[in-house]
Short mmCIF file of C-alpha atoms in Angstrom, two decimals:
data_model
loop_
_atom_site.label_atom_id
_atom_site.label_comp_id
_atom_site.label_asym_id
_atom_site.label_seq_id
_atom_site.Cartn_x
_atom_site.Cartn_y
_atom_site.Cartn_z
CA MET A 263 -89.32 -5.54 -39.79
CA SER A 264 -86.32 -8.18 -38.83
CA THR A 265 -85.78 -11.29 -39.80
CA ALA A 266 -84.07 -12.72 -37.38
CA PRO A 267 -84.63 -16.32 -36.39
CA PRO A 268 -86.80 -16.11 -33.09
CA SER A 269 -84.30 -17.15 -29.71
CA ARG A 270 -84.51 -19.96 -27.39
CA ILE A 271 -85.80 -19.33 -24.39
CA THR A 272 -85.52 -22.25 -22.10
CA HIS A 273 -85.32 -23.02 -18.18
CA LEU A 274 -82.58 -21.66 -15.50
CA VAL A 275 -82.03 -24.69 -13.44
CA ALA A 276 -79.43 -24.69 -10.54
CA GLY A 277 -77.65 -21.55 -11.82
CA MET A 278 -77.75 -22.66 -15.32
CA PRO A 279 -79.31 -22.40 -18.63
CA TRP A 280 -81.90 -26.26 -18.84
CA THR A 281 -79.95 -27.95 -22.01
CA GLY A 282 -82.39 -31.03 -22.24
CA THR A 283 -84.74 -30.83 -25.65
CA ALA A 284 -88.72 -29.43 -24.58
CA GLU A 285 -91.21 -31.81 -26.25
CA ARG A 286 -93.68 -28.82 -26.05
CA THR A 287 -92.84 -25.19 -27.36
CA SER A 288 -94.98 -22.09 -27.27
CA GLU A 289 -93.69 -18.83 -29.34
CA VAL A 290 -93.31 -15.27 -27.81
CA PHE A 291 -94.21 -12.34 -30.14
CA ASN A 292 -93.04 -8.64 -30.41
CA PRO A 293 -95.96 -6.98 -30.00
CA ALA A 294 -94.45 -3.20 -31.36
CA THR A 295 -94.59 -5.43 -34.79
CA GLY A 296 -96.36 -8.50 -34.50
CA GLU A 297 -93.46 -10.38 -35.62
CA VAL A 298 -92.17 -13.81 -33.53
CA SER A 299 -88.98 -12.95 -31.27
CA GLY A 300 -88.83 -16.38 -29.77
CA VAL A 301 -89.86 -19.76 -28.96
CA VAL A 302 -90.12 -20.55 -25.11
CA ASP A 303 -89.57 -24.47 -23.65
CA LEU A 304 -92.48 -25.31 -21.95
CA ALA A 305 -91.37 -27.84 -18.56
CA SER A 306 -93.59 -30.89 -18.37
CA ALA A 307 -94.29 -32.22 -14.92
CA ASP A 308 -91.43 -35.30 -14.41
CA LEU A 309 -88.86 -31.79 -15.20
CA VAL A 310 -90.92 -29.51 -12.42
CA ALA A 311 -90.19 -32.80 -9.56
CA GLU A 312 -86.47 -32.08 -10.84
CA VAL A 313 -86.23 -28.83 -10.49
CA VAL A 314 -88.24 -29.17 -6.90
CA GLU A 315 -86.10 -32.24 -6.33
CA ILE A 316 -82.92 -30.09 -6.66
CA ALA A 317 -84.33 -26.95 -4.76
CA LYS A 318 -85.16 -28.99 -1.41
CA GLN A 319 -81.66 -30.39 -1.99
CA ALA A 320 -79.98 -27.13 -2.06
CA TRP A 321 -82.12 -26.02 0.71
CA GLN A 322 -81.35 -28.38 3.06
CA GLU A 323 -77.76 -28.26 2.59
CA SER A 324 -77.21 -24.28 2.41
CA TRP A 325 -79.78 -21.54 1.81
CA GLY A 326 -81.79 -23.13 5.38
CA ASN A 327 -78.86 -22.89 7.85
CA ILE A 328 -77.21 -19.79 6.33
CA SER A 329 -76.90 -16.75 8.80
CA GLN A 330 -78.97 -13.62 8.42
CA ALA A 331 -75.76 -12.14 8.23
CA LYS A 332 -75.00 -13.81 4.69
CA ARG A 333 -78.76 -13.78 3.65
CA SER A 334 -78.41 -9.95 3.73
CA GLN A 335 -74.72 -9.99 2.03
CA VAL A 336 -76.49 -11.80 -0.59
CA LEU A 337 -79.73 -9.29 -0.57
CA PHE A 338 -77.71 -6.58 -0.96
CA ALA A 339 -75.45 -7.70 -3.86
CA PHE A 340 -78.45 -8.65 -5.57
CA ARG A 341 -79.66 -5.39 -4.65
CA GLU A 342 -77.12 -3.47 -6.41
CA LEU A 343 -76.87 -5.32 -9.57
CA LEU A 344 -80.34 -5.07 -10.48
CA ASN A 345 -79.81 -1.19 -9.76
CA ARG A 346 -76.99 -1.66 -12.55
CA ASP A 347 -79.43 -3.60 -14.83
CA LYS A 348 -82.72 -2.06 -14.88
CA GLU A 349 -82.62 0.00 -18.30
CA ARG A 350 -81.56 -3.28 -19.91
CA ILE A 351 -84.33 -5.45 -17.97
CA ALA A 352 -86.76 -3.03 -18.72
CA ALA A 353 -85.19 -3.45 -22.51
CA LEU A 354 -86.73 -6.68 -22.12
CA ILE A 355 -90.36 -5.95 -20.93
CA THR A 356 -91.26 -3.69 -23.57
CA ALA A 357 -89.60 -6.42 -26.20
CA GLU A 358 -91.72 -8.78 -25.31
CA HIS A 359 -94.97 -7.00 -22.99
CA GLY A 360 -94.86 -4.16 -25.51
CA LYS A 361 -95.26 -1.71 -22.94
CA VAL A 362 -93.64 1.41 -23.61
CA LEU A 363 -89.37 1.94 -22.02
CA SER A 364 -90.72 4.61 -19.41
CA ASP A 365 -93.36 2.80 -17.60
CA ALA A 366 -91.22 -0.38 -18.17
CA LEU A 367 -88.32 0.96 -16.05
CA GLY A 368 -91.25 1.84 -13.78
CA GLU A 369 -92.04 -1.73 -13.34
CA VAL A 370 -88.46 -2.52 -12.92
CA THR A 371 -87.58 0.75 -9.94
CA ARG A 372 -91.26 -0.92 -8.22
CA GLY A 373 -89.63 -4.72 -8.14
CA LEU A 374 -86.52 -2.79 -6.96
CA GLU A 375 -87.98 -1.73 -3.54
CA VAL A 376 -89.09 -4.52 -2.76
CA ALA A 377 -85.48 -6.41 -3.02
CA GLU A 378 -84.37 -3.24 -0.54
CA PHE A 379 -87.43 -3.67 1.84
CA ALA A 380 -85.95 -7.68 2.40
CA CYS A 381 -82.76 -6.24 3.05
CA GLY A 382 -83.71 -5.41 5.85
CA ILE A 383 -84.29 -9.36 7.10
CA PRO A 384 -82.59 -10.12 10.24
CA THR A 385 -84.71 -6.77 11.55
CA LEU A 386 -87.87 -8.38 10.07
CA MET A 387 -87.62 -12.20 11.20
CA LYS A 388 -86.37 -10.56 15.20
CA GLY A 389 -88.86 -12.69 17.40
CA GLY A 390 -89.92 -11.79 21.49
CA PHE A 391 -88.90 -12.89 24.27
CA THR A 392 -90.95 -12.98 27.59
CA GLU A 393 -88.01 -13.80 31.06
CA ASN A 394 -89.73 -15.72 33.72
CA ALA A 395 -92.78 -16.26 32.11
CA SER A 396 -93.35 -18.53 35.03
CA THR A 397 -90.34 -19.54 37.97
CA ARG A 398 -87.37 -19.53 35.62
CA VAL A 399 -88.90 -20.42 32.97
CA ASP A 400 -88.50 -18.43 29.45
CA VAL A 401 -90.49 -18.34 26.06
CA TYR A 402 -89.83 -16.80 23.45
CA SER A 403 -91.10 -17.21 19.68
CA ILE A 404 -88.79 -17.76 16.51
CA ARG A 405 -89.77 -17.74 12.38
CA GLN A 406 -87.95 -20.29 10.55
CA SER A 407 -88.21 -21.42 6.60
CA LEU A 408 -90.70 -23.21 5.08
CA GLY A 409 -88.77 -25.06 2.42
CA VAL A 410 -89.16 -24.72 -1.30
CA VAL A 411 -92.19 -22.68 -2.23
CA ALA A 412 -93.08 -21.31 -5.62
CA VAL A 413 -94.43 -18.07 -7.50
CA ILE A 414 -96.02 -18.23 -11.02
CA SER A 415 -96.07 -14.94 -11.92
CA PRO A 416 -98.33 -13.19 -14.71
CA PHE A 417 -97.85 -11.74 -18.36
CA ASN A 418 -98.29 -8.24 -17.09
CA PHE A 419 -95.57 -7.00 -14.90
CA PRO A 420 -92.41 -9.79 -15.98
CA ALA A 421 -89.71 -7.85 -13.54
CA MET A 422 -92.07 -6.19 -10.69
CA VAL A 423 -94.59 -8.83 -9.53
CA PRO A 424 -91.48 -12.12 -9.09
CA LEU A 425 -89.72 -9.15 -7.20
CA TRP A 426 -92.88 -8.73 -4.40
CA PHE A 427 -91.99 -12.19 -3.97
CA VAL A 428 -89.10 -13.83 -4.25
CA PRO A 429 -86.51 -11.45 -2.66
CA ILE A 430 -88.57 -12.43 0.29
CA ALA A 431 -88.90 -15.34 0.11
CA ILE A 432 -84.82 -16.14 -0.42
CA ALA A 433 -84.34 -13.37 2.83
CA CYS A 434 -86.49 -15.78 4.85
CA GLY A 435 -84.28 -18.67 4.02
CA ASN A 436 -86.10 -20.50 1.12
CA ALA A 437 -85.86 -22.04 -2.36
CA VAL A 438 -87.96 -20.81 -4.45
CA VAL A 439 -89.17 -21.78 -8.01
CA LEU A 440 -89.99 -19.90 -10.68
CA LYS A 441 -92.94 -19.85 -13.99
CA PRO A 442 -92.77 -17.05 -15.02
CA SER A 443 -95.76 -16.30 -17.73
CA GLU A 444 -94.67 -17.70 -21.01
CA LYS A 445 -95.63 -15.23 -22.83
CA ASP A 446 -92.99 -12.52 -21.32
CA PRO A 447 -90.72 -14.78 -20.07
CA SER A 448 -87.06 -13.63 -21.08
CA ALA A 449 -87.04 -10.56 -18.32
CA THR A 450 -87.68 -12.67 -15.77
CA ILE A 451 -84.39 -14.63 -16.20
CA ALA A 452 -82.74 -12.37 -17.26
CA VAL A 453 -83.43 -10.67 -13.40
CA ALA A 454 -83.12 -14.04 -11.83
CA GLU A 455 -79.16 -14.83 -13.70
CA LEU A 456 -78.47 -11.42 -11.54
CA TRP A 457 -79.20 -14.01 -7.88
CA LYS A 458 -76.21 -16.25 -9.49
CA ALA A 459 -73.89 -12.88 -9.60
CA ALA A 460 -74.97 -11.51 -5.94
CA GLY A 461 -73.35 -15.13 -4.58
CA LEU A 462 -76.77 -17.09 -4.34
CA PRO A 463 -76.27 -20.82 -3.44
CA ASP A 464 -77.56 -22.30 -7.12
CA GLY A 465 -80.60 -24.20 -6.91
CA ILE A 466 -82.53 -21.71 -3.70
CA LEU A 467 -83.70 -19.58 -7.33
CA ASN A 468 -84.59 -21.85 -10.02
CA VAL A 469 -86.90 -21.03 -13.22
CA VAL A 470 -89.42 -23.13 -14.96
CA ASN A 471 -91.20 -22.25 -17.72
CA GLY A 472 -94.70 -23.40 -18.37
CA ASP A 473 -98.30 -23.72 -18.38
CA LYS A 474 -101.10 -25.46 -16.95
CA GLU A 475 -98.83 -28.71 -17.31
CA ALA A 476 -96.13 -26.40 -15.29
CA VAL A 477 -98.87 -24.49 -12.69
CA ASP A 478 -100.33 -28.21 -11.22
CA ALA A 479 -97.38 -29.76 -10.76
CA LEU A 480 -96.18 -27.11 -8.52
CA LEU A 481 -99.42 -27.05 -6.68
CA THR A 482 -99.73 -30.92 -5.98
CA HIS A 483 -96.25 -31.61 -5.63
CA PRO A 484 -95.93 -32.24 -1.76
CA ASP A 485 -92.38 -30.98 -1.24
CA VAL A 486 -93.76 -27.09 -2.25
CA LYS A 487 -94.56 -25.87 1.02
CA ALA A 488 -96.63 -22.42 -0.33
CA VAL A 489 -97.99 -21.28 -3.61
CA SER A 490 -98.02 -17.28 -4.62
CA PHE A 491 -99.76 -16.06 -7.66
CA VAL A 492 -101.28 -13.48 -9.36
CA GLY A 493 -103.42 -13.45 -12.25
CA SER A 494 -106.35 -13.17 -13.49
CA THR A 495 -109.92 -14.40 -10.16
CA PRO A 496 -111.18 -17.63 -12.40
CA ILE A 497 -107.43 -18.62 -11.76
CA ALA A 498 -107.00 -17.40 -8.83
CA ARG A 499 -109.37 -19.10 -7.31
CA TYR A 500 -108.38 -22.76 -9.02
CA VAL A 501 -105.32 -21.88 -7.77
CA TYR A 502 -105.76 -21.75 -4.39
CA GLU A 503 -108.48 -24.50 -3.51
CA THR A 504 -105.93 -26.83 -5.68
CA GLY A 505 -103.21 -25.98 -3.60
CA ALA A 506 -104.67 -25.63 -0.39
CA ALA A 507 -106.53 -28.72 -1.16
CA HIS A 508 -102.78 -30.20 -1.24
CA GLY A 509 -101.62 -28.40 2.01
CA LYS A 510 -99.92 -25.50 1.15
CA ARG A 511 -100.47 -22.36 2.48
CA VAL A 512 -101.27 -19.39 -0.94
CA GLN A 513 -101.83 -16.27 -1.33
CA ALA A 514 -103.19 -15.96 -5.29
CA LEU A 515 -103.85 -12.40 -6.15
CA GLY A 516 -106.74 -12.10 -8.81
CA GLY A 517 -108.68 -9.98 -10.99
CA ALA A 518 -110.05 -6.20 -11.18
CA LYS A 519 -112.91 -4.05 -11.15
CA ASN A 520 -111.22 -0.57 -10.01
CA HIS A 521 -113.89 2.16 -9.21
CA MET A 522 -112.43 5.75 -10.06
CA LEU A 523 -115.37 7.86 -7.50
CA VAL A 524 -115.08 11.61 -8.78
CA LEU A 525 -116.83 13.76 -6.55
CA PRO A 526 -118.91 17.35 -7.21
CA ASP A 527 -116.15 20.03 -5.56
CA ALA A 528 -112.67 17.70 -7.42
CA ASP A 529 -110.35 19.23 -8.71
CA LEU A 530 -111.52 17.80 -12.25
CA ASP A 531 -107.75 19.53 -14.26
CA LEU A 532 -106.42 16.37 -11.92
CA ALA A 533 -109.30 13.98 -11.57
CA ALA A 534 -108.74 14.08 -15.34
CA ASP A 535 -105.37 13.36 -15.60
CA ALA A 536 -105.11 10.79 -13.33
CA ALA A 537 -107.42 8.57 -15.12
CA ILE A 538 -105.43 9.34 -18.27
CA ASN A 539 -102.37 8.12 -16.72
CA ALA A 540 -104.77 4.21 -14.82
CA GLY A 541 -107.10 3.95 -17.11
CA PHE A 542 -104.30 3.86 -20.20
CA GLY A 543 -101.02 3.09 -18.90
CA SER A 544 -99.42 -0.07 -20.22
CA ALA A 545 -102.52 -0.30 -22.38
CA GLY A 546 -104.56 -1.63 -19.13
CA GLU A 547 -103.05 -4.45 -18.72
CA ARG A 548 -102.52 -3.50 -15.02
CA CYS A 549 -103.97 -5.26 -11.91
CA MET A 550 -104.65 -1.87 -10.54
CA ALA A 551 -105.71 -0.28 -13.74
CA ILE A 552 -108.83 2.16 -13.31
CA SER A 553 -111.51 0.97 -15.47
CA ALA A 554 -114.20 2.39 -14.08
CA LEU A 555 -114.37 5.88 -14.08
CA VAL A 556 -117.79 6.79 -12.00
CA ALA A 557 -118.92 10.67 -11.87
CA VAL A 558 -121.55 12.41 -9.87
CA ASP A 559 -124.20 13.14 -12.63
CA VAL A 560 -123.45 17.71 -11.96
CA ILE A 561 -119.83 17.31 -13.23
CA ALA A 562 -120.18 14.04 -15.67
CA ASP A 563 -120.39 16.17 -19.39
CA GLU A 564 -117.23 18.64 -18.25
CA LEU A 565 -114.69 16.11 -16.48
CA ILE A 566 -115.80 13.68 -19.92
CA GLU A 567 -115.17 16.59 -22.45
CA LYS A 568 -111.53 16.99 -20.48
CA ILE A 569 -110.57 13.25 -20.81
CA LYS A 570 -111.59 13.02 -24.04
CA ASP A 571 -109.97 16.75 -25.11
CA ARG A 572 -106.64 14.15 -22.98
CA MET A 573 -107.01 11.66 -24.79
CA GLY A 574 -106.54 13.58 -28.48
CA LYS A 575 -102.96 14.23 -27.31
CA LEU A 576 -102.08 10.87 -26.66
CA ARG A 577 -99.71 9.48 -29.34
CA THR A 578 -100.16 4.85 -29.73
CA GLY A 579 -97.37 3.06 -31.05
CA ASP A 580 -93.92 1.44 -30.38
CA GLY A 581 -92.73 1.49 -26.80
CA THR A 582 -89.28 2.22 -27.57
CA ARG A 583 -90.49 5.23 -29.79
CA GLY A 584 -90.83 7.54 -27.07
CA CYS A 585 -95.06 6.82 -27.14
CA ASP A 586 -97.14 7.33 -24.72
CA MET A 587 -99.12 3.92 -24.43
CA GLY A 588 -97.76 0.49 -26.91
CA PRO A 589 -99.50 -2.05 -27.64
CA LEU A 590 -101.41 -5.18 -26.38
CA VAL A 591 -98.84 -8.23 -25.26
CA THR A 592 -100.50 -10.52 -27.84
CA GLY A 593 -102.66 -11.34 -30.82
CA PRO A 594 -105.68 -13.34 -29.25
CA HIS A 595 -105.94 -10.98 -25.93
CA LEU A 596 -106.27 -7.80 -28.06
CA ASP A 597 -109.52 -9.52 -29.98
CA LYS A 598 -110.63 -10.14 -26.64
CA VAL A 599 -110.71 -6.45 -25.81
CA THR A 600 -112.26 -5.85 -29.13
CA SER A 601 -114.89 -8.37 -28.08
CA TYR A 602 -115.46 -5.79 -25.16
CA VAL A 603 -116.02 -2.66 -27.19
CA GLU A 604 -118.16 -4.43 -29.69
CA ALA A 605 -120.61 -5.51 -26.88
CA GLY A 606 -120.59 -2.20 -25.11
CA VAL A 607 -121.94 -0.47 -28.51
CA GLU A 608 -124.77 -3.64 -28.67
CA ALA A 609 -125.36 -2.72 -24.94
CA GLY A 610 -125.94 0.56 -25.85
CA ALA A 611 -123.01 2.59 -24.16
CA GLU A 612 -122.11 5.69 -26.09
CA LEU A 613 -118.52 5.12 -27.11
CA VAL A 614 -117.46 8.65 -26.61
CA VAL A 615 -113.94 7.74 -28.37
CA ASP A 616 -113.16 4.22 -30.32
CA GLY A 617 -109.88 3.31 -30.21
CA ARG A 618 -110.41 0.75 -33.23
CA ASN A 619 -109.54 4.02 -35.51
CA GLY A 620 -106.60 4.59 -34.09
CA GLN A 621 -103.01 5.60 -35.44
CA TYR A 622 -100.13 3.57 -34.76
CA ASP A 623 -96.41 5.11 -34.30
CA ALA A 624 -94.49 0.77 -35.30
CA ASP A 625 -93.50 -0.91 -38.71
CA GLY A 626 -95.45 -4.11 -38.68
CA GLU A 627 -99.05 -5.42 -38.00
CA GLY A 628 -98.39 -4.74 -34.09
CA PHE A 629 -101.68 -5.80 -31.21
CA PHE A 630 -102.49 -2.37 -31.53
CA LEU A 631 -105.75 -0.78 -29.68
CA ALA A 632 -106.05 2.91 -29.46
CA PRO A 633 -107.20 4.31 -25.81
CA THR A 634 -111.33 3.69 -25.85
CA LEU A 635 -113.78 5.34 -23.70
CA PHE A 636 -116.94 4.64 -22.48
CA ASP A 637 -120.47 6.72 -21.08
CA LYS A 638 -123.31 5.66 -19.84
CA VAL A 639 -122.33 2.82 -18.62
CA ARG A 640 -124.40 0.81 -16.50
CA PRO A 641 -123.99 -2.63 -14.47
CA GLY A 642 -124.99 -5.53 -16.08
CA MET A 643 -122.90 -4.24 -19.10
CA SER A 644 -120.28 -6.54 -19.95
CA ILE A 645 -117.98 -3.60 -20.79
CA TYR A 646 -118.62 -2.73 -16.63
CA ASP A 647 -119.02 -6.47 -15.56
CA GLU A 648 -115.96 -8.07 -16.52
CA GLU A 649 -112.13 -7.20 -15.81
CA ILE A 650 -111.49 -6.52 -19.88
CA PHE A 651 -107.29 -5.71 -18.70
CA GLY A 652 -106.56 -3.18 -21.91
CA PRO A 653 -107.24 0.74 -22.99
CA VAL A 654 -111.36 0.59 -22.26
CA LEU A 655 -112.64 3.27 -19.86
CA SER A 656 -116.26 3.26 -18.98
CA VAL A 657 -117.80 6.46 -17.17
CA VAL A 658 -120.53 5.42 -15.32
CA ARG A 659 -122.70 8.24 -13.66
CA VAL A 660 -124.51 8.54 -10.07
CA ALA A 661 -126.56 10.99 -8.13
CA THR A 662 -124.25 11.33 -5.22
CA TYR A 663 -122.02 9.93 -3.00
CA ASP A 664 -123.57 7.07 -1.38
CA ASP A 665 -124.67 6.32 -5.25
CA GLY A 666 -121.30 5.72 -6.31
CA LEU A 667 -120.34 3.98 -2.37
CA GLU A 668 -123.09 1.86 -3.03
CA LEU A 669 -122.28 1.09 -7.11
CA ILE A 670 -118.04 -0.06 -6.04
CA ASN A 671 -119.24 -2.19 -2.70
CA ALA A 672 -121.92 -3.95 -4.49
CA ASN A 673 -118.80 -4.91 -7.56
CA PRO A 674 -117.18 -8.62 -6.32
CA TYR A 675 -113.79 -7.13 -7.79
CA GLY A 676 -112.02 -4.85 -4.27
CA ASN A 677 -108.70 -4.50 -5.70
CA GLY A 678 -107.83 -1.36 -5.80
CA THR A 679 -109.77 2.18 -5.28
CA ALA A 680 -109.67 6.02 -5.54
CA ILE A 681 -111.51 8.99 -5.06
CA PHE A 682 -111.22 13.01 -5.90
CA THR A 683 -112.18 15.23 -3.50
CA ASN A 684 -111.10 18.34 -1.73
CA ASP A 685 -113.85 17.42 0.66
CA GLY A 686 -111.44 15.86 3.60
CA GLY A 687 -114.61 14.21 5.70
CA ALA A 688 -116.20 13.05 2.18
CA ALA A 689 -111.94 11.04 1.45
CA ARG A 690 -112.32 9.77 5.72
CA ARG A 691 -115.80 8.33 4.81
CA PHE A 692 -115.04 6.85 1.86
CA GLN A 693 -111.43 5.23 2.91
CA ASN A 694 -113.76 3.43 5.84
CA GLU A 695 -116.74 2.48 4.13
CA VAL A 696 -115.66 1.45 1.19
CA GLU A 697 -114.94 -2.33 0.83
CA VAL A 698 -111.74 -2.24 -1.23
CA GLY A 699 -108.51 -3.96 0.01
CA MET A 700 -106.17 -0.43 -1.14
CA VAL A 701 -107.29 3.42 -1.04
CA GLY A 702 -105.94 6.31 -3.07
CA VAL A 703 -107.70 9.91 -2.05
CA ASN A 704 -106.38 11.73 -4.91
CA VAL A 705 -104.11 9.36 -6.27
CA PRO A 706 -105.70 7.39 -9.09
CA ILE A 707 -103.43 3.61 -8.49
CA PRO A 708 -102.88 2.98 -4.50
CA VAL A 709 -99.88 0.99 -4.73
CA PRO A 710 -98.40 0.10 -1.18
CA VAL A 711 -94.67 0.84 -1.11
CA SER A 712 -92.93 -2.23 -0.25
CA TYR A 713 -92.95 -1.88 3.21
CA TYR A 714 -96.70 -2.23 2.84
CA SER A 715 -98.55 -4.96 1.68
CA PHE A 716 -100.55 -4.72 -1.51
CA GLY A 717 -103.57 -6.87 -1.76
CA GLY A 718 -107.37 -6.81 -2.37
CA TRP A 719 -110.60 -7.97 -0.90
CA LYS A 720 -113.71 -10.09 -2.22
CA ASN A 721 -112.71 -11.42 -5.57
CA SER A 722 -109.41 -10.42 -5.64
CA LEU A 723 -107.44 -11.78 -2.99
CA PHE A 724 -108.25 -15.61 -2.31
CA GLY A 725 -105.99 -16.27 1.20
CA ASP A 726 -105.34 -14.25 3.74
CA SER A 727 -101.83 -12.86 2.57
CA HIS A 728 -101.51 -9.74 1.10
CA ALA A 729 -97.63 -9.82 -0.77
CA HIS A 730 -94.97 -7.52 0.91
CA GLY A 731 -94.46 -5.90 3.69
CA ALA A 732 -94.92 -7.62 7.21
CA GLU A 733 -97.55 -10.05 5.71
CA GLY A 734 -95.36 -10.94 2.99
CA VAL A 735 -91.72 -12.25 5.95
CA GLN A 736 -95.37 -13.78 7.86
CA PHE A 737 -95.93 -16.06 4.91
CA PHE A 738 -92.55 -17.32 3.92
CA THR A 739 -92.27 -18.21 7.66
CA ARG A 740 -93.76 -20.75 10.07
CA GLY A 741 -94.06 -19.26 13.31
CA LYS A 742 -92.79 -20.85 16.19
CA VAL A 743 -92.25 -20.52 20.40
CA VAL A 744 -90.08 -21.76 22.46
CA THR A 745 -90.68 -22.73 26.22
CA SER A 746 -87.49 -22.88 28.42
CA ARG A 747 -86.39 -24.27 31.38
CA TRP A 748 -83.34 -24.22 32.82
CA LEU A 749 -82.94 -26.32 35.92
CA ASP A 750 -80.94 -24.98 39.38
CA PRO A 751 -79.07 -27.39 40.69
CA SER A 752 -80.56 -27.44 43.81
CA HIS A 753 -83.99 -28.55 42.20
CA GLY A 754 -85.54 -31.82 42.16
CA GLY A 755 -88.51 -34.09 43.03
CA LEU A 756 -91.39 -35.25 40.65
CA ASN A 757 -94.91 -34.11 39.97
CA LEU A 758 -97.36 -35.65 37.87
CA GLY A 759 -100.03 -33.18 37.80
CA PHE A 760 -100.28 -30.64 34.42
CA PRO A 761 -98.23 -28.02 33.96
CA GLN A 762 -98.81 -24.90 36.01
CA ASN A 763 -98.00 -21.33 35.51
CA ASP A 764 -96.62 -20.02 39.18
#
């Protein structure tokens, strides 16, 4: 085990590490060993206000009026630097979050795709033009930046989620104040540092580490025009209500309880592989993880046996050792997930595989729970009703497709879902009838590519805009319509009537 002292992790303000002294700090852990690896400075409300003012001035003096051609140059340079450093950033994710290196690298690569999408900003911000809408009157639309925007990102994707928002916000001409999770901020800061190397003016992207005090300061500051958030549903609701009450546009992506419906005609080997991958990847700490497997009863026993067999081959441990699954992010989160396993047993669900008895390839006392499988789970049990955010997969048995669809649509969450079937008619019916924002057909984690938008329905989204894609560009800009008339020299006369088209 390492004996090195914890490193200091601080804010990034106007392109430079903050040099002040924090009144409050928080510990960052290596989840695979349980050791404290860093101490992160937590921003006060006063510091947040200072950073917002820096961002506002930088936006007014440079970036807000810079040409789209110059913005694109910075974006292309950032893309190249991020691609160059993706393995280094993935290692930082594994060191503080715990997910295995291959998964961490996939996270960075997904974020890289959004940066590539943002490189096309001149096309994305094109307006419309109508000549002679009225006699010698032209009408055209333009999109302009908002000013200072805030991004509040979660612990489970410290690189990808900021990359969903920041490149598009910057491409649209805004200044950004980014607050990463205090549990694993180093990868977020490392990505932010690349923007300066890419040529972004100082002050356009700033990182403030913090907790609720920093969040509330961003939500209530009058110069913050928009807020993007990803996290649990209770906090997403709070962010939306608080931000909206202070006149901000808000996109707040909340939690999930994602269902995977398996019909009798499905390829059960494919479905079993998908259940393992989507249920236990990143230790289940994904808002798109499959946590409820809805099996039509006639194939449930066979499918569960296939899943159980595959679970026995998984290796849990330190993410740097080639394991299949890493630890949970913190000790308190491990305790929370373990309490759900205990609650499931007490509620009468059948514990098929108990991850509490796992063996782990790691040094020290890491925050480990091996993959866990329940059968005969029903609505009303906490392991079904609530988002566990851990490697716990619950099998819910239904008699028919209709019963499965009714179960999914009755759930208060609506983030992602999947159907496994070889019946094209059933798949087409499902994609039209299911009340969920992102749907996979024989695809367990239907995260859209960057030029489509990411987001759910119901209690999985607060606000009207999804992340990245066309909706992301619309969120980080506001539209303006100009009606223009350049008079002919022969024109003259007065007319006090209401303007009319002619």
